[in-house]
Tab-separated table of C-alpha atoms in Angstrom:
chain	number	residue	atom	x	y	z
X	643	MET	CA	-85.320	90.317	132.982
X	644	ASN	CA	-88.647	89.116	134.230
X	645	ARG	CA	-87.973	85.715	132.635
X	646	SER	CA	-84.736	85.386	134.588
X	647	ARG	CA	-86.514	86.190	137.849
X	648	HIS	CA	-89.116	83.560	137.173
X	649	ILE	CA	-86.440	80.952	136.393
X	650	LEU	CA	-84.575	81.897	139.650
X	651	PHE	CA	-87.839	81.826	141.647
X	652	LEU	CA	-88.667	78.351	140.193
X	653	PHE	CA	-85.209	77.062	141.089
X	654	PHE	CA	-85.458	78.072	144.748
X	655	PHE	CA	-88.982	76.825	145.043
X	656	VAL	CA	-88.021	73.276	143.728
X	657	HIS	CA	-84.837	73.276	145.786
X	658	PHE	CA	-86.572	74.093	149.137
X	659	PHE	CA	-90.100	72.863	148.700
X	660	GLY	CA	-90.038	70.450	145.932
X	661	TYR	CA	-90.268	66.614	145.944
X	662	ASP	CA	-88.210	63.966	144.162
X	663	LEU	CA	-88.814	63.769	140.484
X	664	TYR	CA	-88.611	60.626	138.440
X	665	SER	CA	-88.530	59.898	134.834
X	666	GLN	CA	-88.089	56.992	132.516
X	667	PHE	CA	-86.495	56.581	129.116
X	668	SER	CA	-85.794	53.732	126.696
X	669	ILE	CA	-82.460	52.736	125.144
X	670	ARG	CA	-82.611	51.174	121.748
X	671	TYR	CA	-79.680	49.366	120.363
X	672	ASP	CA	-79.740	48.644	116.626
X	673	THR	CA	-78.438	45.116	115.947
X	674	GLY	CA	-79.308	45.267	112.319
X	675	ASP	CA	-82.492	43.550	111.571
X	676	LYS	CA	-83.490	43.287	115.214
X	677	ILE	CA	-84.132	46.182	117.597
X	678	ILE	CA	-83.730	45.363	121.308
X	679	ASP	CA	-85.659	47.422	123.850
X	680	PHE	CA	-83.728	47.199	127.185
X	681	ASN	CA	-86.884	48.215	129.078
X	682	ASP	CA	-88.315	44.873	128.136
X	683	ILE	CA	-85.268	42.930	129.288
X	684	VAL	CA	-83.701	44.563	132.446
X	685	PRO	CA	-86.849	44.312	134.632
X	686	GLN	CA	-87.070	40.557	133.962
X	687	GLN	CA	-83.383	39.927	134.829
X	688	LEU	CA	-82.879	42.242	137.851
X	689	SER	CA	-84.715	42.627	141.106
X	690	PRO	CA	-84.429	45.292	143.800
X	691	SER	CA	-82.332	42.938	146.042
X	692	ASP	CA	-79.661	42.992	143.202
X	693	PHE	CA	-78.988	46.629	143.997
X	694	VAL	CA	-78.723	46.240	147.804
X	695	ALA	CA	-75.255	46.515	149.075
X	696	PRO	CA	-74.100	43.691	151.453
X	697	ASP	CA	-73.957	44.432	155.174
X	698	TYR	CA	-70.263	43.901	155.715
X	699	ARG	CA	-70.578	44.731	159.444
X	700	THR	CA	-72.885	41.778	159.941
X	701	GLU	CA	-70.560	39.429	158.079
X	702	PHE	CA	-67.491	40.582	160.006
X	703	ARG	CA	-69.471	40.144	163.294
X	704	ARG	CA	-70.440	36.654	162.279
X	705	ILE	CA	-66.781	35.769	161.491
X	706	ALA	CA	-65.599	37.244	164.898
X	707	GLU	CA	-68.319	35.216	166.712
X	708	ARG	CA	-67.190	31.964	165.001
X	709	ARG	CA	-63.599	32.628	165.974
X	710	HIS	CA	-64.619	33.359	169.541
X	711	ARG	CA	-66.656	30.137	169.765
X	712	ARG	CA	-63.849	28.158	168.243
X	713	LYS	CA	-61.391	29.545	170.802
X	714	GLU	CA	-63.776	28.791	173.690
X	715	ARG	CA	-64.344	25.222	172.478
X	716	ASN	CA	-60.728	24.342	171.563
X	717	SER	CA	-57.554	24.533	173.561
X	718	PHE	CA	-54.049	23.280	172.894
X	719	GLU	CA	-51.026	23.039	175.204
X	720	LEU	CA	-47.467	22.016	174.304
X	721	ASN	CA	-44.519	21.540	176.643
X	722	ALA	CA	-41.007	20.368	175.740
X	723	THR	CA	-37.873	20.218	177.841
X	724	VAL	CA	-34.228	19.147	177.244
X	725	GLN	CA	-31.891	18.523	180.132
X	726	ALA	CA	-28.168	17.534	180.127
X	727	THR	CA	-25.642	16.958	182.909
X	728	GLN	CA	-21.974	15.980	182.720
X	729	ILE	CA	-19.567	14.792	185.378
X	730	TYR	CA	-15.832	14.592	184.561
X	731	PHE	CA	-13.110	13.176	186.890
X	732	SER	CA	-9.414	13.893	186.298
X	733	ASN	CA	-6.553	13.030	188.676
X	734	TRP	CA	-8.889	12.416	191.529
X	735	ALA	CA	-7.596	10.178	194.285
X	736	ASN	CA	-10.991	8.515	195.160
X	737	GLY	CA	-11.628	7.625	191.448
X	738	GLY	CA	-15.020	7.718	189.655
X	739	ASP	CA	-16.608	7.351	186.271
X	740	ASN	CA	-17.005	10.086	183.713
X	741	THR	CA	-20.763	10.382	182.943
X	742	PHE	CA	-23.116	12.265	180.640
X	743	ASN	CA	-26.910	12.201	181.130
X	744	GLY	CA	-29.475	13.671	178.760
X	745	LEU	CA	-33.341	13.763	179.101
X	746	SER	CA	-35.874	15.100	176.715
X	747	THR	CA	-39.652	15.330	177.355
X	748	LEU	CA	-42.608	16.217	175.132
X	749	SER	CA	-46.220	16.527	176.132
X	750	MET	CA	-49.225	17.837	174.091
X	751	THR	CA	-52.763	18.220	175.310
X	752	TYR	CA	-55.750	19.072	173.083
X	753	LYS	CA	-59.229	19.685	174.576
X	754	TYR	CA	-62.570	20.243	172.769
X	755	ASN	CA	-65.730	21.144	174.736
X	756	ARG	CA	-69.275	21.856	173.344
X	757	ASN	CA	-72.349	21.607	175.485
X	758	LYS	CA	-72.278	18.161	177.053
X	759	LEU	CA	-69.527	16.755	174.785
X	760	SER	CA	-65.866	16.866	175.818
X	761	ILE	CA	-62.877	15.291	173.965
X	762	THR	CA	-59.382	15.290	175.583
X	763	SER	CA	-56.341	13.987	173.763
X	764	ARG	CA	-52.847	13.689	175.324
X	765	PHE	CA	-49.480	12.657	174.084
X	766	ASP	CA	-46.574	12.236	176.635
X	767	SER	CA	-43.061	11.041	175.973
X	768	ARG	CA	-39.746	10.808	177.826
X	769	LEU	CA	-36.378	9.641	176.576
X	770	GLY	CA	-33.290	9.609	178.686
X	771	VAL	CA	-29.786	8.476	177.657
X	772	SER	CA	-26.672	7.944	179.791
X	773	ILE	CA	-23.051	7.597	178.733
X	774	ILE	CA	-20.666	6.066	181.325
X	775	ASP	CA	-17.070	5.557	180.213
X	776	THR	CA	-18.049	5.400	176.518
X	777	THR	CA	-20.887	2.906	177.174
X	778	THR	CA	-24.259	4.244	176.058
X	779	PHE	CA	-27.558	2.983	177.328
X	780	LYS	CA	-31.046	4.471	178.002
X	781	ASN	CA	-32.276	5.079	181.539
X	782	GLU	CA	-35.806	6.234	180.619
X	783	ASP	CA	-37.885	5.597	177.591
X	784	LYS	CA	-41.684	5.732	177.087
X	785	PHE	CA	-44.467	7.334	175.071
X	786	GLU	CA	-48.178	7.309	175.626
X	787	PHE	CA	-51.156	8.512	173.589
X	788	SER	CA	-54.617	8.636	175.032
X	789	THR	CA	-58.057	10.064	174.073
X	790	LEU	CA	-61.012	10.406	176.391
X	791	VAL	CA	-64.510	11.238	175.084
X	792	THR	CA	-67.213	12.035	177.629
X	793	TRP	CA	-70.904	13.018	177.521
X	794	ALA	CA	-72.074	14.773	180.679
X	795	ILE	CA	-74.823	13.136	182.784
X	796	ASN	CA	-74.705	15.801	185.602
X	797	ASP	CA	-72.053	18.029	187.194
X	798	ASN	CA	-69.994	15.105	188.473
X	799	TRP	CA	-70.653	12.092	186.227
X	800	SER	CA	-70.276	11.471	182.501
X	801	TYR	CA	-70.500	8.589	180.105
X	802	SER	CA	-66.984	7.978	178.663
X	803	GLY	CA	-65.078	6.189	176.039
X	804	ARG	CA	-61.256	5.797	176.331
X	805	VAL	CA	-58.421	4.788	174.005
X	806	ASN	CA	-54.934	4.435	175.285
X	807	PHE	CA	-51.727	3.306	173.542
X	808	ARG	CA	-48.279	3.153	175.039
X	809	SER	CA	-44.861	1.735	174.154
X	810	GLN	CA	-41.151	2.856	173.892
X	811	PHE	CA	-38.859	4.235	171.279
X	812	MET	CA	-35.570	2.341	171.595
X	813	LYS	CA	-34.177	-1.091	172.429
X	814	GLY	CA	-33.679	-1.787	176.066
X	815	TYR	CA	-31.240	-4.170	177.783
X	816	LYS	CA	-30.987	-5.675	181.310
X	817	SER	CA	-28.046	-3.361	182.127
X	818	ARG	CA	-25.291	-1.415	180.582
X	819	THR	CA	-23.047	-4.443	180.877
X	820	ASN	CA	-25.592	-7.185	180.115
X	821	LYS	CA	-26.821	-6.910	176.531
X	822	THR	CA	-29.750	-9.140	176.899
X	823	LEU	CA	-32.639	-7.574	174.997
X	824	VAL	CA	-35.732	-6.897	177.127
X	825	SER	CA	-37.706	-4.393	174.966
X	826	ALA	CA	-37.809	-2.633	171.618
X	827	PHE	CA	-40.118	-0.304	169.657
X	828	LEU	CA	-43.673	-1.735	169.947
X	829	SER	CA	-42.220	-4.684	171.944
X	830	PRO	CA	-44.101	-4.445	174.139
X	831	GLY	CA	-46.867	-2.106	173.037
X	832	THR	CA	-50.301	-1.982	174.635
X	833	LEU	CA	-53.615	-0.718	173.191
X	834	ASP	CA	-56.565	-0.325	175.572
X	835	VAL	CA	-60.134	0.549	174.448
X	836	GLY	CA	-62.766	0.977	177.235
X	837	LEU	CA	-66.320	2.152	177.822
X	838	GLY	CA	-67.751	3.260	181.142
X	839	PHE	CA	-68.096	6.300	183.329
X	840	THR	CA	-65.963	9.216	184.394
X	841	PHE	CA	-66.206	10.879	187.813
X	842	ASN	CA	-65.001	14.448	187.785
X	843	PRO	CA	-66.244	16.819	190.474
X	844	LYS	CA	-66.842	20.378	189.224
X	845	ASP	CA	-63.808	22.620	189.585
X	846	SER	CA	-61.602	19.697	190.560
X	847	PRO	CA	-58.234	19.019	188.813
X	848	TRP	CA	-58.587	15.244	189.075
X	849	GLU	CA	-60.871	12.638	187.562
X	850	VAL	CA	-61.549	8.909	187.886
X	851	VAL	CA	-62.201	6.779	184.862
X	852	ILE	CA	-64.178	3.527	185.452
X	853	SER	CA	-64.194	1.119	182.467
X	854	PRO	CA	-66.110	-2.050	183.240
X	855	LEU	CA	-66.052	-3.002	179.603
X	856	THR	CA	-62.444	-2.875	178.272
X	857	GLY	CA	-60.563	-4.639	175.471
X	858	SER	CA	-56.738	-4.763	175.527
X	859	THR	CA	-54.257	-5.854	172.915
X	860	LEU	CA	-50.574	-6.607	173.615
X	861	PHE	CA	-48.040	-6.176	170.743
X	862	VAL	CA	-44.543	-7.712	170.591
X	863	LEU	CA	-43.330	-7.030	167.069
X	864	ASN	CA	-39.650	-7.768	167.633
X	865	GLU	CA	-38.782	-11.271	166.413
X	866	GLU	CA	-36.304	-12.025	169.045
X	867	LEU	CA	-38.645	-11.123	171.912
X	868	SER	CA	-41.520	-12.888	170.161
X	869	GLU	CA	-39.654	-16.166	169.780
X	870	SER	CA	-38.747	-16.074	173.470
X	871	GLY	CA	-42.284	-15.474	174.553
X	872	ALA	CA	-41.361	-12.285	176.367
X	873	HIS	CA	-43.891	-10.080	178.205
X	874	GLY	CA	-46.443	-12.909	178.578
X	875	ILE	CA	-47.073	-13.493	174.863
X	876	ASP	CA	-47.166	-16.921	173.344
X	877	GLU	CA	-43.879	-17.961	171.777
X	878	GLY	CA	-43.731	-16.989	168.077
X	879	GLU	CA	-46.875	-14.765	168.403
X	880	HIS	CA	-46.912	-10.968	167.927
X	881	ILE	CA	-50.362	-10.047	169.167
X	882	LYS	CA	-52.287	-11.085	172.240
X	883	PRO	CA	-55.886	-9.784	172.734
X	884	MET	CA	-57.315	-9.578	176.299
X	885	ILE	CA	-60.859	-8.624	177.460
X	886	GLY	CA	-61.862	-7.433	180.972
X	887	PRO	CA	-61.992	-4.391	183.224
X	888	ARG	CA	-58.736	-2.596	183.763
């Protein structure tokens, strides 16, 4: 009975007033002729950092911050429209032509901003088609791609580099009754590359690009237009380079 009381007293004493107790033991694994002592191997292969759990909160915070910075630095805008109108005349004393008009537009803008660097890329296109008494012709046709790269000097001025390319999609004629070819895809097409300055007052929606050093290239890839020397290109040529401010 006394022994039981001593054991119970020792249990409560260790539980309430005791300190952590540590011990050590060896594991031996018999591989036959060779005995491996794991106490000699494990300390050489493992370090305390191997047993530290990763801080997932820090990693998730880092990922969230990267996403937030990416959203602040990058923006993308897309706009697309399709319009159609139809006019039909039947048994009308004053007469008239049955017409159908269609217009589609597409514009995309991408912006990247980081410290003093800014990159703005735009794509704009418009294509309109009319049908008058079964005669089809286009009334609007163009596409333009431009990229402007700037490096801020102060709040209003920046160094800038600009690339602009513009042309049209379909063949164009003098009129719906005169089928003389006047344009086609990349005929003409114009590529401008310029270096200079950009004036853009803070919080202003407009900007002025000044490019004293500019190179421009005119394309006329259609053979018929090239042979006729259309759009100021030499007869039989397809490319005409030009240099100068624009």
